[in-house]
């Protein structure tokens, strides 16, 4: 490891050269080389002395703090090579030898008075006698550690350099400048004193120094990291480089984590150790600042360290001189690794004590709850009553920022800080509301705990923060809790309107109607609030799913959305979106589903966003926007996995696979469904979506027997919950296609006929009439006739094929199919596909 290389010191060497030139001409010459430890003061002094003429006399001394009790110890070092050997008969004195005063050989030396002045005068005469023959340079390293008597001599001789070819060069540490602050101030006041302050190495010089040590070119990131850690201090940089070489770390392709770890330890063993020796108060201030964490200020750190204003100001000045802190204001660590190095030096017991004191101090000062809570998280639980509101407030702040993991962390700790049953119940409800946005499986467990109250009002109050469609469709067990609580609450005379509507909406989404009459009455009498919109959206979705009153469902959906603001957020709108989609209003469904996605994204609610994306994917799929549907489904898939929502994950995978089939990517679609099972504890509509997606993929791969089984199972799941509207999931059309592919044409016609009859009954709300004999038709239907080409297009559309697929089957262009469908709609007096099946029911076979 080279140590003699001197870089970035041209200006300083030039200044010292000027001082030495002044001395050679008999003018006073005094230079103080001042800077923090390790900056290269001693090397700079050696380099300046190396350039002296050979005839110069150099008196050199190096001070040490352990020798401060020996009077004139530095003077003895300076003159020791030239002391007269007259006491030794064998020795032949050198021509330049001097006789030091006898007082220096005595055990005690005069400290003041005439005797001390006489001694100083004799030492000065000895120096002047030496300078009569050659120029004299007095070089003292670490002058701030000199003994008091030697410091007095330095002050004495510095004021008497006029006319003498004598130069005095000394190094002084800026970190200990106030240990003997009178001497630097006294010498600095002399008009001929030059103060040379070597600065840190630049990044180029740091890289050059390290490259020379490694003997190889240096990675740019490695050089930058080491320069940042060392702050250009040559000694710290050399020590860091030596440790990196020993590790070993490759200079061309380093592991930066290892570099940062070694750098933090190096910083601790060098700069912080030096500071601990000379500035313990500054280290205490650093410890407090490091414990308080990012954003802390030195004033609070000083209070934590128990320092007054004067002591803290001195410590602050010392820290700024070391380069560990940016001078500010506000002052802060130059690099996070400085804080890491400081924390690593504090033992565990001391650190816990500082964290507890910091938490109590910040609580008294009214600091942000998250700042105080972080200190509490470092402590063991101790039933601190004052900590509970702080942790809850910190959780609320984290939740408002969308940091659900942090909010859950604070609330879990809150559960351990209190034994009060009321506080535990409230914290459990809060934690469940947070888990709603990060872990739905965990939220299900907290919902079961929150539903443990015997009083319906208390149970409703605890369940209300968890009432959300994402949880309802994920867990039928939780949906049952909402439904039972809503039914019990409807019997309470003074039940709050918001609870009735919000819990009622979740019960409706799950298909439960018990106790809903009370909620409907509340809906009619009160103002339109978010709870009202949630209930309206759920009621619209349930009505549309039943298929008996599509117009009523559409009106309910429109009422739900008319009061919603595009800048707001309301998960109840998703029910209205489904109602629009299932009643033949795709444009409105796409508009409001996109709004729901934007709202959930802005509020950083992953579970709600996954559900909104899933609904939007369904809407865009119905509008044959395959690419957009696939994109939404894939994002929903990722979010559902992140929030541990098994049902939403399966539904998103099914939607993505279904879109991939439409895009002709069948193998990828099949791979996406590998390992996807149909969960038993999810909403039947979610199960139906998964079964439909699996059936579509199976049919695309030619496994029509399996696809038929899946489609029929889908119909069974939906029928069990009264979802009779074929617009929800067209499982009958899918099943008819599978029957036809299997050659069972009669079964295909039968299941399509059932679908047509069911749709007609749903549109009219009447009982289905008896079938007319084959070949007969009503007069109105007989008046409408479709051409053979239009009939073929109609048959394929009724099999739920897209316009593009119909075109491929009939070897036509998609534009021609679009033209046929437009003519068919006009003939039948309808506006879209959802009405096509019912419209063709009464047509004659020849129509």
PDB file of C-alpha atoms in Angstrom, residues 244-511:
ATOM      1  CA  UNK A 244     -10.979  -3.707   0.466  1.00  0.00           C
ATOM      2  CA  UNK A 245      -7.819  -5.323  -0.886  1.00  0.00           C
ATOM      3  CA  UNK A 246      -7.679  -7.693   2.094  1.00  0.00           C
ATOM      4  CA  UNK A 247     -11.408  -8.628   1.774  1.00  0.00           C
ATOM      5  CA  UNK A 248     -10.779  -9.100  -1.238  1.00  0.00           C
ATOM      6  CA  UNK A 249     -12.957  -6.830  -3.361  1.00  0.00           C
ATOM      7  CA  UNK A 250     -12.522  -6.802  -7.127  1.00  0.00           C
ATOM      8  CA  UNK A 251     -11.657  -3.276  -8.342  1.00  0.00           C
ATOM      9  CA  UNK A 252     -13.335  -3.882 -11.717  1.00  0.00           C
ATOM     10  CA  UNK A 253     -16.586  -5.576 -10.649  1.00  0.00           C
ATOM     11  CA  UNK A 254     -17.118  -5.009  -6.927  1.00  0.00           C
ATOM     12  CA  UNK A 255     -20.012  -6.082  -4.748  1.00  0.00           C
ATOM     13  CA  UNK A 256     -21.199  -2.666  -3.582  1.00  0.00           C
ATOM     14  CA  UNK A 257     -22.957  -4.097  -0.524  1.00  0.00           C
ATOM     15  CA  UNK A 258     -19.619  -5.458   0.702  1.00  0.00           C
ATOM     16  CA  UNK A 259     -17.951  -2.139  -0.089  1.00  0.00           C
ATOM     17  CA  UNK A 260     -20.520  -0.189   1.925  1.00  0.00           C
ATOM     18  CA  UNK A 261     -20.279  -2.593   4.860  1.00  0.00           C
ATOM     19  CA  UNK A 262     -16.488  -2.386   4.957  1.00  0.00           C
ATOM     20  CA  UNK A 263     -16.671   1.379   4.496  1.00  0.00           C
ATOM     21  CA  UNK A 264     -18.996   1.811   7.470  1.00  0.00           C
ATOM     22  CA  UNK A 265     -16.659  -0.220   9.691  1.00  0.00           C
ATOM     23  CA  UNK A 266     -13.646   1.753   8.468  1.00  0.00           C
ATOM     24  CA  UNK A 267     -15.382   5.008   9.235  1.00  0.00           C
ATOM     25  CA  UNK A 268     -16.151   3.747  12.733  1.00  0.00           C
ATOM     26  CA  UNK A 269     -12.570   2.637  13.396  1.00  0.00           C
ATOM     27  CA  UNK A 270     -10.968   5.849  12.140  1.00  0.00           C
ATOM     28  CA  UNK A 271     -12.879   9.128  12.234  1.00  0.00           C
ATOM     29  CA  UNK A 272     -15.307   8.158  14.990  1.00  0.00           C
ATOM     30  CA  UNK A 273     -12.580   6.664  17.159  1.00  0.00           C
ATOM     31  CA  UNK A 274     -10.501   9.840  16.820  1.00  0.00           C
ATOM     32  CA  UNK A 275     -13.527  11.946  17.643  1.00  0.00           C
ATOM     33  CA  UNK A 276     -14.306   9.811  20.677  1.00  0.00           C
ATOM     34  CA  UNK A 277     -10.829  10.475  22.021  1.00  0.00           C
ATOM     35  CA  UNK A 278     -10.866  14.250  21.740  1.00  0.00           C
ATOM     36  CA  UNK A 279     -14.569  15.148  21.561  1.00  0.00           C
ATOM     37  CA  UNK A 280     -16.724  12.785  23.660  1.00  0.00           C
ATOM     38  CA  UNK A 281     -19.498  15.385  23.828  1.00  0.00           C
ATOM     39  CA  UNK A 282     -19.610  15.515  20.036  1.00  0.00           C
ATOM     40  CA  UNK A 283     -19.890  11.730  19.908  1.00  0.00           C
ATOM     41  CA  UNK A 284     -22.809  11.841  22.347  1.00  0.00           C
ATOM     42  CA  UNK A 285     -24.483  14.380  20.093  1.00  0.00           C
ATOM     43  CA  UNK A 286     -23.850  12.144  17.087  1.00  0.00           C
ATOM     44  CA  UNK A 287     -25.334   9.163  18.953  1.00  0.00           C
ATOM     45  CA  UNK A 288     -28.482  11.139  19.680  1.00  0.00           C
ATOM     46  CA  UNK A 289     -28.785  12.306  16.083  1.00  0.00           C
ATOM     47  CA  UNK A 290     -28.290   8.756  14.775  1.00  0.00           C
ATOM     48  CA  UNK A 291     -30.882   7.322  17.190  1.00  0.00           C
ATOM     49  CA  UNK A 292     -33.467   9.967  16.310  1.00  0.00           C
ATOM     50  CA  UNK A 293     -33.150   8.964  12.647  1.00  0.00           C
ATOM     51  CA  UNK A 294     -33.654  10.778   9.338  1.00  0.00           C
ATOM     52  CA  UNK A 295     -35.174  14.216   9.604  1.00  0.00           C
ATOM     53  CA  UNK A 296     -33.969  14.784  13.157  1.00  0.00           C
ATOM     54  CA  UNK A 297     -32.367  18.069  14.145  1.00  0.00           C
ATOM     55  CA  UNK A 298     -29.331  18.713  16.328  1.00  0.00           C
ATOM     56  CA  UNK A 299     -31.351  20.705  18.865  1.00  0.00           C
ATOM     57  CA  UNK A 300     -33.505  17.673  19.696  1.00  0.00           C
ATOM     58  CA  UNK A 301     -30.402  15.449  19.640  1.00  0.00           C
ATOM     59  CA  UNK A 302     -28.723  17.787  22.146  1.00  0.00           C
ATOM     60  CA  UNK A 303     -31.725  17.536  24.476  1.00  0.00           C
ATOM     61  CA  UNK A 304     -31.599  13.751  24.177  1.00  0.00           C
ATOM     62  CA  UNK A 305     -27.860  13.804  24.975  1.00  0.00           C
ATOM     63  CA  UNK A 306     -28.453  16.068  27.966  1.00  0.00           C
ATOM     64  CA  UNK A 307     -26.341  18.911  26.585  1.00  0.00           C
ATOM     65  CA  UNK A 308     -26.896  22.611  27.131  1.00  0.00           C
ATOM     66  CA  UNK A 309     -26.694  25.250  24.434  1.00  0.00           C
ATOM     67  CA  UNK A 310     -23.013  26.050  24.956  1.00  0.00           C
ATOM     68  CA  UNK A 311     -21.851  22.444  24.999  1.00  0.00           C
ATOM     69  CA  UNK A 312     -24.060  21.566  22.036  1.00  0.00           C
ATOM     70  CA  UNK A 313     -22.727  24.523  20.026  1.00  0.00           C
ATOM     71  CA  UNK A 314     -19.131  23.383  20.600  1.00  0.00           C
ATOM     72  CA  UNK A 315     -20.016  19.803  19.667  1.00  0.00           C
ATOM     73  CA  UNK A 316     -21.869  21.006  16.560  1.00  0.00           C
ATOM     74  CA  UNK A 317     -18.854  23.045  15.412  1.00  0.00           C
ATOM     75  CA  UNK A 318     -16.531  20.084  15.950  1.00  0.00           C
ATOM     76  CA  UNK A 319     -18.787  17.758  13.969  1.00  0.00           C
ATOM     77  CA  UNK A 320     -19.016  20.162  11.052  1.00  0.00           C
ATOM     78  CA  UNK A 321     -15.211  20.379  10.989  1.00  0.00           C
ATOM     79  CA  UNK A 322     -14.898  16.594  10.732  1.00  0.00           C
ATOM     80  CA  UNK A 323     -17.033  16.490   7.584  1.00  0.00           C
ATOM     81  CA  UNK A 324     -19.431  13.935   9.095  1.00  0.00           C
ATOM     82  CA  UNK A 325     -22.258  16.470   8.923  1.00  0.00           C
ATOM     83  CA  UNK A 326     -23.341  18.903   6.278  1.00  0.00           C
ATOM     84  CA  UNK A 327     -23.163  22.318   7.930  1.00  0.00           C
ATOM     85  CA  UNK A 328     -26.745  23.111   6.963  1.00  0.00           C
ATOM     86  CA  UNK A 329     -28.954  24.423   8.247  1.00  0.00           C
ATOM     87  CA  UNK A 330     -30.381  21.992   8.959  1.00  0.00           C
ATOM     88  CA  UNK A 331     -27.398  19.831   9.782  1.00  0.00           C
ATOM     89  CA  UNK A 332     -27.636  16.241   8.664  1.00  0.00           C
ATOM     90  CA  UNK A 333     -25.376  13.280   7.956  1.00  0.00           C
ATOM     91  CA  UNK A 334     -23.439  13.537   4.730  1.00  0.00           C
ATOM     92  CA  UNK A 335     -24.248   9.894   4.028  1.00  0.00           C
ATOM     93  CA  UNK A 336     -26.593   7.332   5.561  1.00  0.00           C
ATOM     94  CA  UNK A 337     -23.600   5.050   6.124  1.00  0.00           C
ATOM     95  CA  UNK A 338     -22.253   7.557   8.641  1.00  0.00           C
ATOM     96  CA  UNK A 339     -25.392   6.937  10.691  1.00  0.00           C
ATOM     97  CA  UNK A 340     -24.990   3.179  10.209  1.00  0.00           C
ATOM     98  CA  UNK A 341     -21.402   3.321  11.465  1.00  0.00           C
ATOM     99  CA  UNK A 342     -22.419   5.343  14.522  1.00  0.00           C
ATOM    100  CA  UNK A 343     -25.263   2.988  15.412  1.00  0.00           C
ATOM    101  CA  UNK A 344     -22.947  -0.016  15.101  1.00  0.00           C
ATOM    102  CA  UNK A 345     -20.726   1.413  17.859  1.00  0.00           C
ATOM    103  CA  UNK A 346     -23.544   1.775  20.401  1.00  0.00           C
ATOM    104  CA  UNK A 347     -24.027  -1.334  22.525  1.00  0.00           C
ATOM    105  CA  UNK A 348     -27.478  -2.919  22.634  1.00  0.00           C
ATOM    106  CA  UNK A 349     -28.380  -1.842  26.159  1.00  0.00           C
ATOM    107  CA  UNK A 350     -27.387   1.752  25.566  1.00  0.00           C
ATOM    108  CA  UNK A 351     -29.290   1.815  22.278  1.00  0.00           C
ATOM    109  CA  UNK A 352     -32.509   0.577  23.881  1.00  0.00           C
ATOM    110  CA  UNK A 353     -32.185   3.207  26.593  1.00  0.00           C
ATOM    111  CA  UNK A 354     -31.737   5.941  23.976  1.00  0.00           C
ATOM    112  CA  UNK A 355     -34.744   4.695  21.975  1.00  0.00           C
ATOM    113  CA  UNK A 356     -36.968   4.758  25.060  1.00  0.00           C
ATOM    114  CA  UNK A 357     -35.797   8.226  26.039  1.00  0.00           C
ATOM    115  CA  UNK A 358     -36.228   9.398  22.435  1.00  0.00           C
ATOM    116  CA  UNK A 359     -39.802   8.080  22.291  1.00  0.00           C
ATOM    117  CA  UNK A 360     -40.736   9.816  25.538  1.00  0.00           C
ATOM    118  CA  UNK A 361     -39.023  13.048  24.460  1.00  0.00           C
ATOM    119  CA  UNK A 362     -40.672  13.150  21.037  1.00  0.00           C
ATOM    120  CA  UNK A 363     -44.072  12.415  22.566  1.00  0.00           C
ATOM    121  CA  UNK A 364     -43.650  15.387  24.906  1.00  0.00           C
ATOM    122  CA  UNK A 365     -42.461  17.613  22.055  1.00  0.00           C
ATOM    123  CA  UNK A 366     -45.490  16.704  19.932  1.00  0.00           C
ATOM    124  CA  UNK A 367     -43.420  15.171  17.134  1.00  0.00           C
ATOM    125  CA  UNK A 368     -45.152  13.335  14.247  1.00  0.00           C
ATOM    126  CA  UNK A 369     -46.607  10.057  15.420  1.00  0.00           C
ATOM    127  CA  UNK A 370     -44.674   7.980  12.878  1.00  0.00           C
ATOM    128  CA  UNK A 371     -41.376   9.417  14.143  1.00  0.00           C
ATOM    129  CA  UNK A 372     -42.189   8.515  17.751  1.00  0.00           C
ATOM    130  CA  UNK A 373     -43.642   5.126  16.831  1.00  0.00           C
ATOM    131  CA  UNK A 374     -40.404   3.974  15.202  1.00  0.00           C
ATOM    132  CA  UNK A 375     -38.635   4.271  18.568  1.00  0.00           C
ATOM    133  CA  UNK A 376     -41.407   2.342  20.292  1.00  0.00           C
ATOM    134  CA  UNK A 377     -41.023  -0.431  17.730  1.00  0.00           C
ATOM    135  CA  UNK A 378     -37.402  -0.881  18.878  1.00  0.00           C
ATOM    136  CA  UNK A 379     -38.417  -1.497  22.503  1.00  0.00           C
ATOM    137  CA  UNK A 380     -39.865  -4.466  24.302  1.00  0.00           C
ATOM    138  CA  UNK A 381     -43.525  -4.333  25.271  1.00  0.00           C
ATOM    139  CA  UNK A 382     -44.123  -2.788  28.685  1.00  0.00           C
ATOM    140  CA  UNK A 383     -47.854  -1.943  28.734  1.00  0.00           C
ATOM    141  CA  UNK A 384     -47.204   1.738  28.052  1.00  0.00           C
ATOM    142  CA  UNK A 385     -50.619   3.399  28.088  1.00  0.00           C
ATOM    143  CA  UNK A 386     -49.241   6.579  26.502  1.00  0.00           C
ATOM    144  CA  UNK A 387     -47.828   4.588  23.568  1.00  0.00           C
ATOM    145  CA  UNK A 388     -51.185   3.262  22.339  1.00  0.00           C
ATOM    146  CA  UNK A 389     -52.576   6.512  20.833  1.00  0.00           C
ATOM    147  CA  UNK A 390     -49.194   7.239  19.271  1.00  0.00           C
ATOM    148  CA  UNK A 391     -49.052   3.875  17.527  1.00  0.00           C
ATOM    149  CA  UNK A 392     -52.647   4.234  16.332  1.00  0.00           C
ATOM    150  CA  UNK A 393     -52.026   7.731  14.994  1.00  0.00           C
ATOM    151  CA  UNK A 394     -48.894   6.500  13.230  1.00  0.00           C
ATOM    152  CA  UNK A 395     -50.933   3.686  11.673  1.00  0.00           C
ATOM    153  CA  UNK A 396     -53.558   6.185  10.502  1.00  0.00           C
ATOM    154  CA  UNK A 397     -50.848   8.361   8.904  1.00  0.00           C
ATOM    155  CA  UNK A 398     -49.307   5.356   7.158  1.00  0.00           C
ATOM    156  CA  UNK A 399     -52.726   4.168   5.929  1.00  0.00           C
ATOM    157  CA  UNK A 400     -53.560   7.633   4.587  1.00  0.00           C
ATOM    158  CA  UNK A 401     -50.337   7.486   2.578  1.00  0.00           C
ATOM    159  CA  UNK A 402     -51.171   3.987   1.267  1.00  0.00           C
ATOM    160  CA  UNK A 403     -48.357   2.362   3.306  1.00  0.00           C
ATOM    161  CA  UNK A 404     -50.494  -0.563   4.445  1.00  0.00           C
ATOM    162  CA  UNK A 405     -47.597  -2.804   5.553  1.00  0.00           C
ATOM    163  CA  UNK A 406     -46.282  -0.099   7.888  1.00  0.00           C
ATOM    164  CA  UNK A 407     -49.768   0.606   9.239  1.00  0.00           C
ATOM    165  CA  UNK A 408     -50.280  -3.100   9.988  1.00  0.00           C
ATOM    166  CA  UNK A 409     -46.894  -3.222  11.728  1.00  0.00           C
ATOM    167  CA  UNK A 410     -47.845  -0.380  14.088  1.00  0.00           C
ATOM    168  CA  UNK A 411     -51.258  -1.850  14.870  1.00  0.00           C
ATOM    169  CA  UNK A 412     -49.857  -5.295  15.648  1.00  0.00           C
ATOM    170  CA  UNK A 413     -47.548  -3.645  18.135  1.00  0.00           C
ATOM    171  CA  UNK A 414     -50.555  -1.778  19.576  1.00  0.00           C
ATOM    172  CA  UNK A 415     -52.185  -5.128  20.362  1.00  0.00           C
ATOM    173  CA  UNK A 416     -49.184  -5.991  22.532  1.00  0.00           C
ATOM    174  CA  UNK A 417     -49.167  -2.660  24.399  1.00  0.00           C
ATOM    175  CA  UNK A 418     -52.512  -3.008  26.185  1.00  0.00           C
ATOM    176  CA  UNK A 419     -54.560  -5.574  28.078  1.00  0.00           C
ATOM    177  CA  UNK A 420     -57.771  -3.519  28.099  1.00  0.00           C
ATOM    178  CA  UNK A 421     -60.544  -5.481  26.292  1.00  0.00           C
ATOM    179  CA  UNK A 422     -62.062  -2.348  24.772  1.00  0.00           C
ATOM    180  CA  UNK A 423     -58.704  -1.152  23.450  1.00  0.00           C
ATOM    181  CA  UNK A 424     -57.927  -4.621  22.093  1.00  0.00           C
ATOM    182  CA  UNK A 425     -61.277  -4.781  20.245  1.00  0.00           C
ATOM    183  CA  UNK A 426     -60.824  -1.320  18.732  1.00  0.00           C
ATOM    184  CA  UNK A 427     -57.267  -2.117  17.645  1.00  0.00           C
ATOM    185  CA  UNK A 428     -58.367  -5.435  16.140  1.00  0.00           C
ATOM    186  CA  UNK A 429     -60.993  -3.662  14.042  1.00  0.00           C
ATOM    187  CA  UNK A 430     -58.425  -1.103  12.903  1.00  0.00           C
ATOM    188  CA  UNK A 431     -55.991  -3.860  11.981  1.00  0.00           C
ATOM    189  CA  UNK A 432     -58.690  -5.704  10.035  1.00  0.00           C
ATOM    190  CA  UNK A 433     -59.454  -2.522   8.061  1.00  0.00           C
ATOM    191  CA  UNK A 434     -55.776  -2.232   7.164  1.00  0.00           C
ATOM    192  CA  UNK A 435     -55.486  -5.908   6.242  1.00  0.00           C
ATOM    193  CA  UNK A 436     -58.391  -5.339   3.851  1.00  0.00           C
ATOM    194  CA  UNK A 437     -55.874  -3.587   1.614  1.00  0.00           C
ATOM    195  CA  UNK A 438     -52.904  -5.928   2.000  1.00  0.00           C
ATOM    196  CA  UNK A 439     -53.985  -9.480   3.019  1.00  0.00           C
ATOM    197  CA  UNK A 440     -57.595 -10.518   2.507  1.00  0.00           C
ATOM    198  CA  UNK A 441     -57.124 -13.939   4.089  1.00  0.00           C
ATOM    199  CA  UNK A 442     -55.922 -12.227   7.257  1.00  0.00           C
ATOM    200  CA  UNK A 443     -58.811  -9.772   7.037  1.00  0.00           C
ATOM    201  CA  UNK A 444     -61.246 -12.706   7.010  1.00  0.00           C
ATOM    202  CA  UNK A 445     -59.852 -13.857  10.361  1.00  0.00           C
ATOM    203  CA  UNK A 446     -60.120 -10.369  11.876  1.00  0.00           C
ATOM    204  CA  UNK A 447     -63.713 -10.096  10.602  1.00  0.00           C
ATOM    205  CA  UNK A 448     -64.604 -13.278  12.472  1.00  0.00           C
ATOM    206  CA  UNK A 449     -63.114 -11.743  15.640  1.00  0.00           C
ATOM    207  CA  UNK A 450     -64.913  -8.429  15.090  1.00  0.00           C
ATOM    208  CA  UNK A 451     -68.240 -10.267  14.728  1.00  0.00           C
ATOM    209  CA  UNK A 452     -67.945 -11.761  18.201  1.00  0.00           C
ATOM    210  CA  UNK A 453     -69.991  -9.088  19.990  1.00  0.00           C
ATOM    211  CA  UNK A 454     -73.411 -10.280  21.136  1.00  0.00           C
ATOM    212  CA  UNK A 455     -75.156  -6.933  20.736  1.00  0.00           C
ATOM    213  CA  UNK A 456     -76.153  -6.312  17.067  1.00  0.00           C
ATOM    214  CA  UNK A 457     -75.249  -2.615  17.283  1.00  0.00           C
ATOM    215  CA  UNK A 458     -71.770  -3.360  18.650  1.00  0.00           C
ATOM    216  CA  UNK A 459     -71.257  -6.100  16.072  1.00  0.00           C
ATOM    217  CA  UNK A 460     -72.348  -3.768  13.258  1.00  0.00           C
ATOM    218  CA  UNK A 461     -70.052  -1.020  14.491  1.00  0.00           C
ATOM    219  CA  UNK A 462     -67.066  -3.385  14.506  1.00  0.00           C
ATOM    220  CA  UNK A 463     -67.844  -4.904  11.110  1.00  0.00           C
ATOM    221  CA  UNK A 464     -68.543  -1.610   9.349  1.00  0.00           C
ATOM    222  CA  UNK A 465     -64.858  -0.734   8.589  1.00  0.00           C
ATOM    223  CA  UNK A 466     -64.508  -4.146   6.903  1.00  0.00           C
ATOM    224  CA  UNK A 467     -67.626  -3.874   4.733  1.00  0.00           C
ATOM    225  CA  UNK A 468     -66.169  -3.877   1.242  1.00  0.00           C
ATOM    226  CA  UNK A 469     -67.069  -5.783  -1.961  1.00  0.00           C
ATOM    227  CA  UNK A 470     -63.518  -7.155  -2.268  1.00  0.00           C
ATOM    228  CA  UNK A 471     -63.934  -9.012   1.028  1.00  0.00           C
ATOM    229  CA  UNK A 472     -67.524 -10.058   0.352  1.00  0.00           C
ATOM    230  CA  UNK A 473     -66.757 -11.735  -2.974  1.00  0.00           C
ATOM    231  CA  UNK A 474     -63.596 -13.321  -1.547  1.00  0.00           C
ATOM    232  CA  UNK A 475     -65.159 -15.089   1.427  1.00  0.00           C
ATOM    233  CA  UNK A 476     -68.708 -16.450   1.620  1.00  0.00           C
ATOM    234  CA  UNK A 477     -68.198 -17.002   5.360  1.00  0.00           C
ATOM    235  CA  UNK A 478     -67.521 -13.294   5.863  1.00  0.00           C
ATOM    236  CA  UNK A 479     -70.423 -12.429   3.569  1.00  0.00           C
ATOM    237  CA  UNK A 480     -72.645 -14.511   5.851  1.00  0.00           C
ATOM    238  CA  UNK A 481     -71.381 -12.486   8.850  1.00  0.00           C
ATOM    239  CA  UNK A 482     -72.387  -9.275   7.067  1.00  0.00           C
ATOM    240  CA  UNK A 483     -75.783 -10.715   6.127  1.00  0.00           C
ATOM    241  CA  UNK A 484     -76.559 -12.013   9.633  1.00  0.00           C
ATOM    242  CA  UNK A 485     -75.480  -8.735  11.217  1.00  0.00           C
ATOM    243  CA  UNK A 486     -77.561  -6.724   8.732  1.00  0.00           C
ATOM    244  CA  UNK A 487     -80.598  -8.898   9.463  1.00  0.00           C
ATOM    245  CA  UNK A 488     -80.137  -8.517  13.231  1.00  0.00           C
ATOM    246  CA  UNK A 489     -79.566  -4.791  12.923  1.00  0.00           C
ATOM    247  CA  UNK A 490     -82.792  -4.335  10.972  1.00  0.00           C
ATOM    248  CA  UNK A 491     -84.679  -5.298  14.135  1.00  0.00           C
ATOM    249  CA  UNK A 492     -83.010  -2.571  16.218  1.00  0.00           C
ATOM    250  CA  UNK A 493     -85.292   0.441  16.399  1.00  0.00           C
ATOM    251  CA  UNK A 494     -82.674   3.212  16.397  1.00  0.00           C
ATOM    252  CA  UNK A 495     -80.097   1.494  14.199  1.00  0.00           C
ATOM    253  CA  UNK A 496     -77.802   3.996  12.399  1.00  0.00           C
ATOM    254  CA  UNK A 497     -78.742   4.509   8.777  1.00  0.00           C
ATOM    255  CA  UNK A 498     -75.154   4.183   7.518  1.00  0.00           C
ATOM    256  CA  UNK A 499     -74.719   0.780   9.159  1.00  0.00           C
ATOM    257  CA  UNK A 500     -78.017  -0.499   7.769  1.00  0.00           C
ATOM    258  CA  UNK A 501     -77.162   0.530   4.214  1.00  0.00           C
ATOM    259  CA  UNK A 502     -73.477  -0.416   4.214  1.00  0.00           C
ATOM    260  CA  UNK A 503     -73.937  -3.865   5.739  1.00  0.00           C
ATOM    261  CA  UNK A 504     -77.091  -4.370   3.661  1.00  0.00           C
ATOM    262  CA  UNK A 505     -75.151  -3.723   0.481  1.00  0.00           C
ATOM    263  CA  UNK A 506     -72.674  -6.488   1.346  1.00  0.00           C
ATOM    264  CA  UNK A 507     -75.543  -8.863   2.126  1.00  0.00           C
ATOM    265  CA  UNK A 508     -77.151  -8.102  -1.243  1.00  0.00           C
ATOM    266  CA  UNK A 509     -73.871  -8.703  -3.103  1.00  0.00           C
ATOM    267  CA  UNK A 510     -73.717 -12.102  -1.447  1.00  0.00           C
ATOM    268  CA  UNK A 511     -77.309 -12.866  -2.517  1.00  0.00           C
TER     269      UNK A 511
END
